[in-house]
Tab-separated table of C-alpha atoms and ligand atoms in Angstrom:
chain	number	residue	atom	x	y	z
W	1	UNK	CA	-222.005	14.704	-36.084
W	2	UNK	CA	-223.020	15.919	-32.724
W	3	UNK	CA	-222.786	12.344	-31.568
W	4	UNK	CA	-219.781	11.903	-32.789
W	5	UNK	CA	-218.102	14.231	-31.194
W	6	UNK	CA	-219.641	13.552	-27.560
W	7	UNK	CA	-218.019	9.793	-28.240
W	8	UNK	CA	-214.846	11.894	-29.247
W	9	UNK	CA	-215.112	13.870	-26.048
W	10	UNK	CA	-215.775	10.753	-24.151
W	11	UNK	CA	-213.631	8.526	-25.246
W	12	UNK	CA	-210.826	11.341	-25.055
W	13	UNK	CA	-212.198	11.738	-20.948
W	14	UNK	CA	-211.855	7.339	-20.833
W	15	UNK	CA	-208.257	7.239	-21.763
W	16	UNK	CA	-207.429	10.630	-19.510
W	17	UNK	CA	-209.074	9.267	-16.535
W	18	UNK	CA	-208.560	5.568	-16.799
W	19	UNK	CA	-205.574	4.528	-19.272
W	20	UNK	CA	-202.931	6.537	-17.663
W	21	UNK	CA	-203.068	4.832	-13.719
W	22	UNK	CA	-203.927	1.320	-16.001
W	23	UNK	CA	-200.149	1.947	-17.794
W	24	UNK	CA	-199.131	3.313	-14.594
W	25	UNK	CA	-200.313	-0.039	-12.901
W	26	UNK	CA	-198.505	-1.964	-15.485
W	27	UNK	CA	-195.403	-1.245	-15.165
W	28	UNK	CA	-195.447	-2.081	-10.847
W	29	UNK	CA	-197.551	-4.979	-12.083
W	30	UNK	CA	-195.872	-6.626	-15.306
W	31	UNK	CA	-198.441	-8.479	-17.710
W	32	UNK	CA	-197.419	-12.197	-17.604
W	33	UNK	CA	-198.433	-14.180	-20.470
W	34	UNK	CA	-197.153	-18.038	-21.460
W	35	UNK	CA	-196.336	-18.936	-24.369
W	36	UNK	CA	-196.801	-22.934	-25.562
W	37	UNK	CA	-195.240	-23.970	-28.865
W	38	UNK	CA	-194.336	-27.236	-30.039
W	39	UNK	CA	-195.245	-30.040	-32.708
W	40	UNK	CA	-196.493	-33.359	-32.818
W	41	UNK	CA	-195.541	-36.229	-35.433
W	42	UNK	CA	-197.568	-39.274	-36.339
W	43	UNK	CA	-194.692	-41.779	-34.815
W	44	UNK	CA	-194.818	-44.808	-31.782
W	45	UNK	CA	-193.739	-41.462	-29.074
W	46	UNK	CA	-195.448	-38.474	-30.847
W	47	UNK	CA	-192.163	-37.513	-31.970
W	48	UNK	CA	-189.764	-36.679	-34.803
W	49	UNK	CA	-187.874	-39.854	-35.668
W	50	UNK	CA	-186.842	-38.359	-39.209
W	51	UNK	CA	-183.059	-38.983	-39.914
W	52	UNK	CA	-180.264	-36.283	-41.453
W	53	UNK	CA	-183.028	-33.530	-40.671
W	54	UNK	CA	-186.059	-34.900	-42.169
W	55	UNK	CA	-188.955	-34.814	-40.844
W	56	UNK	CA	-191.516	-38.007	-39.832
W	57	UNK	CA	-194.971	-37.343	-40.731
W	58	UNK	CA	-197.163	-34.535	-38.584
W	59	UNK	CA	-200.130	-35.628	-36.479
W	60	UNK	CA	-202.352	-32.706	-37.876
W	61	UNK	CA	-205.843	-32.061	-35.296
W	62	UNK	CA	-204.900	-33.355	-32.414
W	63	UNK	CA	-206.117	-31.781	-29.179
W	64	UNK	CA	-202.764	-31.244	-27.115
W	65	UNK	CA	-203.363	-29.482	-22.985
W	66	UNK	CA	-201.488	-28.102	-20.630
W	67	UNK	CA	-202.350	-29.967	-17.312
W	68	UNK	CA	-200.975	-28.590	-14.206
W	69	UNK	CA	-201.689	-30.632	-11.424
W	70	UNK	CA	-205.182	-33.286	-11.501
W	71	UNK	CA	-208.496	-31.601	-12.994
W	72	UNK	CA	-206.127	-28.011	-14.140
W	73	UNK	CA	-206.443	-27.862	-17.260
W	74	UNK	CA	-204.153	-24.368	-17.919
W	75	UNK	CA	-204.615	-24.184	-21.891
W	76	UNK	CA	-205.600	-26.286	-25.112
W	77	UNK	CA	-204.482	-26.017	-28.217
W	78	UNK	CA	-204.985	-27.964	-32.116
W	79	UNK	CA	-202.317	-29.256	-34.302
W	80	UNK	CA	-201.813	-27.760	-37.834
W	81	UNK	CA	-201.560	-29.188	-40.865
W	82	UNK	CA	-197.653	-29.612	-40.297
W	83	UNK	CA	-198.335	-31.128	-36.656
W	84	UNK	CA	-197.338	-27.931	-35.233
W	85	UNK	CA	-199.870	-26.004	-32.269
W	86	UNK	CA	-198.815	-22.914	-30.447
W	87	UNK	CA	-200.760	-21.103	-27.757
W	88	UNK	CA	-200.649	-17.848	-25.810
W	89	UNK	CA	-202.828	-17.603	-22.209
W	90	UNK	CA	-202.230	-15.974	-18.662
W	91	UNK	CA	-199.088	-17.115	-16.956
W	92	UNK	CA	-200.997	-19.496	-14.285
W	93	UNK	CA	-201.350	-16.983	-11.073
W	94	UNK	CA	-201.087	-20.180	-8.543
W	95	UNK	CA	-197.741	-21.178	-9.798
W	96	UNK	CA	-194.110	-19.727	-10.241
W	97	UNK	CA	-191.926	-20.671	-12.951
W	98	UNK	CA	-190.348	-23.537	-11.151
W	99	UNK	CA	-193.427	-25.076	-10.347
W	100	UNK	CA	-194.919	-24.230	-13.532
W	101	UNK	CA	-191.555	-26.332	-15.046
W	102	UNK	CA	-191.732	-28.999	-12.274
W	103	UNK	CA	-195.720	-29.341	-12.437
W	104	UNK	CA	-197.496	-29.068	-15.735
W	105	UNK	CA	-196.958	-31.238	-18.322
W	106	UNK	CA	-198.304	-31.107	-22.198
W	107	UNK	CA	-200.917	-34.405	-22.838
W	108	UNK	CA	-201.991	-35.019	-26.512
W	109	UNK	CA	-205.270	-36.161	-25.391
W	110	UNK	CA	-206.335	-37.804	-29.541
W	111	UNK	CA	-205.170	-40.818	-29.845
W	112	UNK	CA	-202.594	-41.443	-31.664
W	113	UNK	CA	-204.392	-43.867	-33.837
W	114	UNK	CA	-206.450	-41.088	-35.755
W	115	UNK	CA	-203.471	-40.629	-37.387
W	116	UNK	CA	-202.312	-43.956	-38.589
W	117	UNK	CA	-204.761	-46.950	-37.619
W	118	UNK	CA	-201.675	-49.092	-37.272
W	119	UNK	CA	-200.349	-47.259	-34.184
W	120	UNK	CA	-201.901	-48.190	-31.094
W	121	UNK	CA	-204.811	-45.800	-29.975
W	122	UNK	CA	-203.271	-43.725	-27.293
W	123	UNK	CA	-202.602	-40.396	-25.605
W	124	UNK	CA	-199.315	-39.365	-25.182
W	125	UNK	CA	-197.242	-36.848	-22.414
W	126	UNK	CA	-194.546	-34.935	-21.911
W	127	UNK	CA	-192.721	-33.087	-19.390
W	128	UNK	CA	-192.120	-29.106	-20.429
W	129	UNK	CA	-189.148	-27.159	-20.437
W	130	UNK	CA	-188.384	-23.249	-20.889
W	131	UNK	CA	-187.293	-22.088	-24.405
W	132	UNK	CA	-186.819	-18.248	-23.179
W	133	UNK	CA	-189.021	-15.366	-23.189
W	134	UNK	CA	-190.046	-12.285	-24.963
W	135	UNK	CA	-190.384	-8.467	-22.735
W	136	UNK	CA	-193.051	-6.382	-25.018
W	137	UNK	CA	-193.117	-3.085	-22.838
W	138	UNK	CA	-195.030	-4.177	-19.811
W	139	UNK	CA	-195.761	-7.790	-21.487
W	140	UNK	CA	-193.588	-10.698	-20.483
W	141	UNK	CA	-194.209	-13.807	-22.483
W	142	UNK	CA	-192.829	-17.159	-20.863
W	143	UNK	CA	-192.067	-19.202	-23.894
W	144	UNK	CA	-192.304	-23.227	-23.065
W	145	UNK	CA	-191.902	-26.333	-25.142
W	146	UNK	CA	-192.213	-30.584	-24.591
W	147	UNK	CA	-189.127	-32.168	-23.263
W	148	UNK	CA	-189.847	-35.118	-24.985
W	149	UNK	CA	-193.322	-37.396	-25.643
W	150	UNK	CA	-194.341	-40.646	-24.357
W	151	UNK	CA	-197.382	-42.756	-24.597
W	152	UNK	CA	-199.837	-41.772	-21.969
W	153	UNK	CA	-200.398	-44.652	-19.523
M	201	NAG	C1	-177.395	-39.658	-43.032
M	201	NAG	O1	-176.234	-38.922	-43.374
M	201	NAG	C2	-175.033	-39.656	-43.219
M	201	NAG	C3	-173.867	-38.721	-43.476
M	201	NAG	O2	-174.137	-37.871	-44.542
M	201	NAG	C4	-175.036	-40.845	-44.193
M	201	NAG	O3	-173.875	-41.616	-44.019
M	201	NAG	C5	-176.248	-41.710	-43.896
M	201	NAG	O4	-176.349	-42.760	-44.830
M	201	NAG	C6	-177.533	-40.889	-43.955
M	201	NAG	N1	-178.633	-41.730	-43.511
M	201	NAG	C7	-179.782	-41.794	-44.182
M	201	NAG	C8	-180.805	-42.749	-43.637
M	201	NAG	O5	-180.017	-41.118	-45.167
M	202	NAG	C1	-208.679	-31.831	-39.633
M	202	NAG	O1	-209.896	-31.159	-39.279
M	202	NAG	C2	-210.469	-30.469	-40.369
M	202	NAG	C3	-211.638	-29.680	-39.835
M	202	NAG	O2	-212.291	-30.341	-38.791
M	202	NAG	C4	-210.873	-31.475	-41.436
M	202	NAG	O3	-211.425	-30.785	-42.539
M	202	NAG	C5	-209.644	-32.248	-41.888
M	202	NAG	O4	-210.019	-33.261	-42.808
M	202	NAG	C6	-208.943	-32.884	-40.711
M	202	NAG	N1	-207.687	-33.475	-41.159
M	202	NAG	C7	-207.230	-34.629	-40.706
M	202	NAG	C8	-205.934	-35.089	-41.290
M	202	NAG	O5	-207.812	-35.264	-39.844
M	203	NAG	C1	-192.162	-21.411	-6.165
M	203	NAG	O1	-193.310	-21.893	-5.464
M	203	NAG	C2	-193.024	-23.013	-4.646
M	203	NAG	C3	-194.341	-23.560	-4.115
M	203	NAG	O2	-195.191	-22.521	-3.741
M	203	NAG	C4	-192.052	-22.615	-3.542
M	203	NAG	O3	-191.735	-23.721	-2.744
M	203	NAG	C5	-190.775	-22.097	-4.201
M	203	NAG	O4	-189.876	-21.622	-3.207
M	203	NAG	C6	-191.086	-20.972	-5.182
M	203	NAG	N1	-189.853	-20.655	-5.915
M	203	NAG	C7	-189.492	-19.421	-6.193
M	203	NAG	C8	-188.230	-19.279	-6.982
M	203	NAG	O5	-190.148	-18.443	-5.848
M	204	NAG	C1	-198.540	-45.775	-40.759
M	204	NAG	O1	-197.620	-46.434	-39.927
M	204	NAG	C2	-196.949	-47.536	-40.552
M	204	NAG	C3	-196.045	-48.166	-39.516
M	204	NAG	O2	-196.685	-48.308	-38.308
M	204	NAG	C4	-196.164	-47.044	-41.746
M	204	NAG	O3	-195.560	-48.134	-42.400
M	204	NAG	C5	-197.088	-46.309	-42.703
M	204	NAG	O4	-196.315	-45.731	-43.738
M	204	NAG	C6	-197.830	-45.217	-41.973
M	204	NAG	N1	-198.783	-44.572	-42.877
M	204	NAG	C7	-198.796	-43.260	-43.077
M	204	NAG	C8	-199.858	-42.738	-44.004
M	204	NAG	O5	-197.995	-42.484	-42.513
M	205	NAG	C1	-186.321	-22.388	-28.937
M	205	NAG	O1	-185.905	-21.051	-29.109
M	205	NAG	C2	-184.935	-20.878	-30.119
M	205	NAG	C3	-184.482	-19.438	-30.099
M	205	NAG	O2	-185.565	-18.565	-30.159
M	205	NAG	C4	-185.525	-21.276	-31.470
M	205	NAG	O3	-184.558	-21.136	-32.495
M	205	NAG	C5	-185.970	-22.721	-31.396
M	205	NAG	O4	-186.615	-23.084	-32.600
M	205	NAG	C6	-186.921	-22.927	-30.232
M	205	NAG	N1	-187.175	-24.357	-30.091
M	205	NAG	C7	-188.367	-24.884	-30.267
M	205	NAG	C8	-188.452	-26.365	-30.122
M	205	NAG	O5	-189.372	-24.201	-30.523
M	206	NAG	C1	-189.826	-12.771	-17.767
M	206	NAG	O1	-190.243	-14.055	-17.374
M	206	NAG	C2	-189.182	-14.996	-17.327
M	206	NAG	C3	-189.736	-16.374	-17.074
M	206	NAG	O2	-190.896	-16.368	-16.297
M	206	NAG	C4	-188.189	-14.580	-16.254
M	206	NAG	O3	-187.115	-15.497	-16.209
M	206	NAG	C5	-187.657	-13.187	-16.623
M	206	NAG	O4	-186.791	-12.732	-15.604
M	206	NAG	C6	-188.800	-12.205	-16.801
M	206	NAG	N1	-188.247	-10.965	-17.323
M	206	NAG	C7	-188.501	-9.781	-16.775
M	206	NAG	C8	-187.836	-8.600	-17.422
M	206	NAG	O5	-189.238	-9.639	-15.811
């Protein structure tokens, strides 16, 4: 009980003395985070070919980056089931959103074989593009998507 309540104190003392300047500090500094969503589909270009809103068949497991620049690997993520991955990480520091845009692109580095033998067994690319952004108090999350995939030459 006695312990308890020295954690109680101490914790109490942890929040007085740090957590106010840290939520002071966050609103002159905002939190940036980036958001990655997107889905890949077991087609020749990764992507959805279905007609009158169906949908072509998912590549589920695939490995899919974002690569900003040679060797900068920014974040990873795995297809679901449905083909879909989404990731949250730190908004890059190095970069702005411009560059970020102009820069990084999203590689699916499995080849696109492991999901139908018959396609040909390779990576595929694709430039990214903004889809908005979501303010959560300090928190702003940079929400991107692919432009549009293409085999990886
Ligand atoms: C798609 O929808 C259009 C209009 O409803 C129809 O004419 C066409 O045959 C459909 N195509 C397929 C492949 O279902
Ligand atoms: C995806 O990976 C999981 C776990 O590694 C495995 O159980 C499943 O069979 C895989 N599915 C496909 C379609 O490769
Ligand atoms: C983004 O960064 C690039 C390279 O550092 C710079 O040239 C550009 O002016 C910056 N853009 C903005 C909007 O800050
Ligand atoms: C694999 O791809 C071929 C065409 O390349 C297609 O006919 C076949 O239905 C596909 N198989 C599956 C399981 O999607
Ligand atoms: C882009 O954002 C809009 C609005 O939030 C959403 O409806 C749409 O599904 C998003 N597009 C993709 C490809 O995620
Ligand atoms: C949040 O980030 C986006 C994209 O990086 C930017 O356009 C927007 O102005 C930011 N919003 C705020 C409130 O800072």
């Amino acid at each position: 009980m006695a312990l308890n309540l020295k954690s109680l104190l101490f914790v109490s003392l942890f929040i007085a003395l740090v957590a106010a300047p840290i939520a002071e500090a966050t609103v002159l500094f905002p939190i940036r985070l980036l958001q990655i969503n997107g889905a890949v589909f077991c087609t020749p270009t990764g992507n959805n070919i279905g007609v009158n809103g169906t949908l072509s068949p998912p590549f589920p497991n695939a490995t899919v980056r974002l690569q900003c620049g040679p060797g900068n690997v920014v974040a990873n993520a795995i297809t679901n089931p449905l083909g879909v991955f989404s990731t949250i990480v730190l908004f890059p520091l190095n970069l702005n959103l411009s560059s970020l845009l102009n820069i990084c692109t999203l590689v699916v580095v499995t080849p696109l074989s492991n999901c139908n033998s018959t396609l040909p067994p390779v990576g595929l690319v694709s430039p990214i593009q903004l889809n908005g952004s979501i303010i959560i108090g300090p928190v702003n999350i940079t929400i991107i998507i692919p432009t549009r995939f293409q085999i990886l030459r």
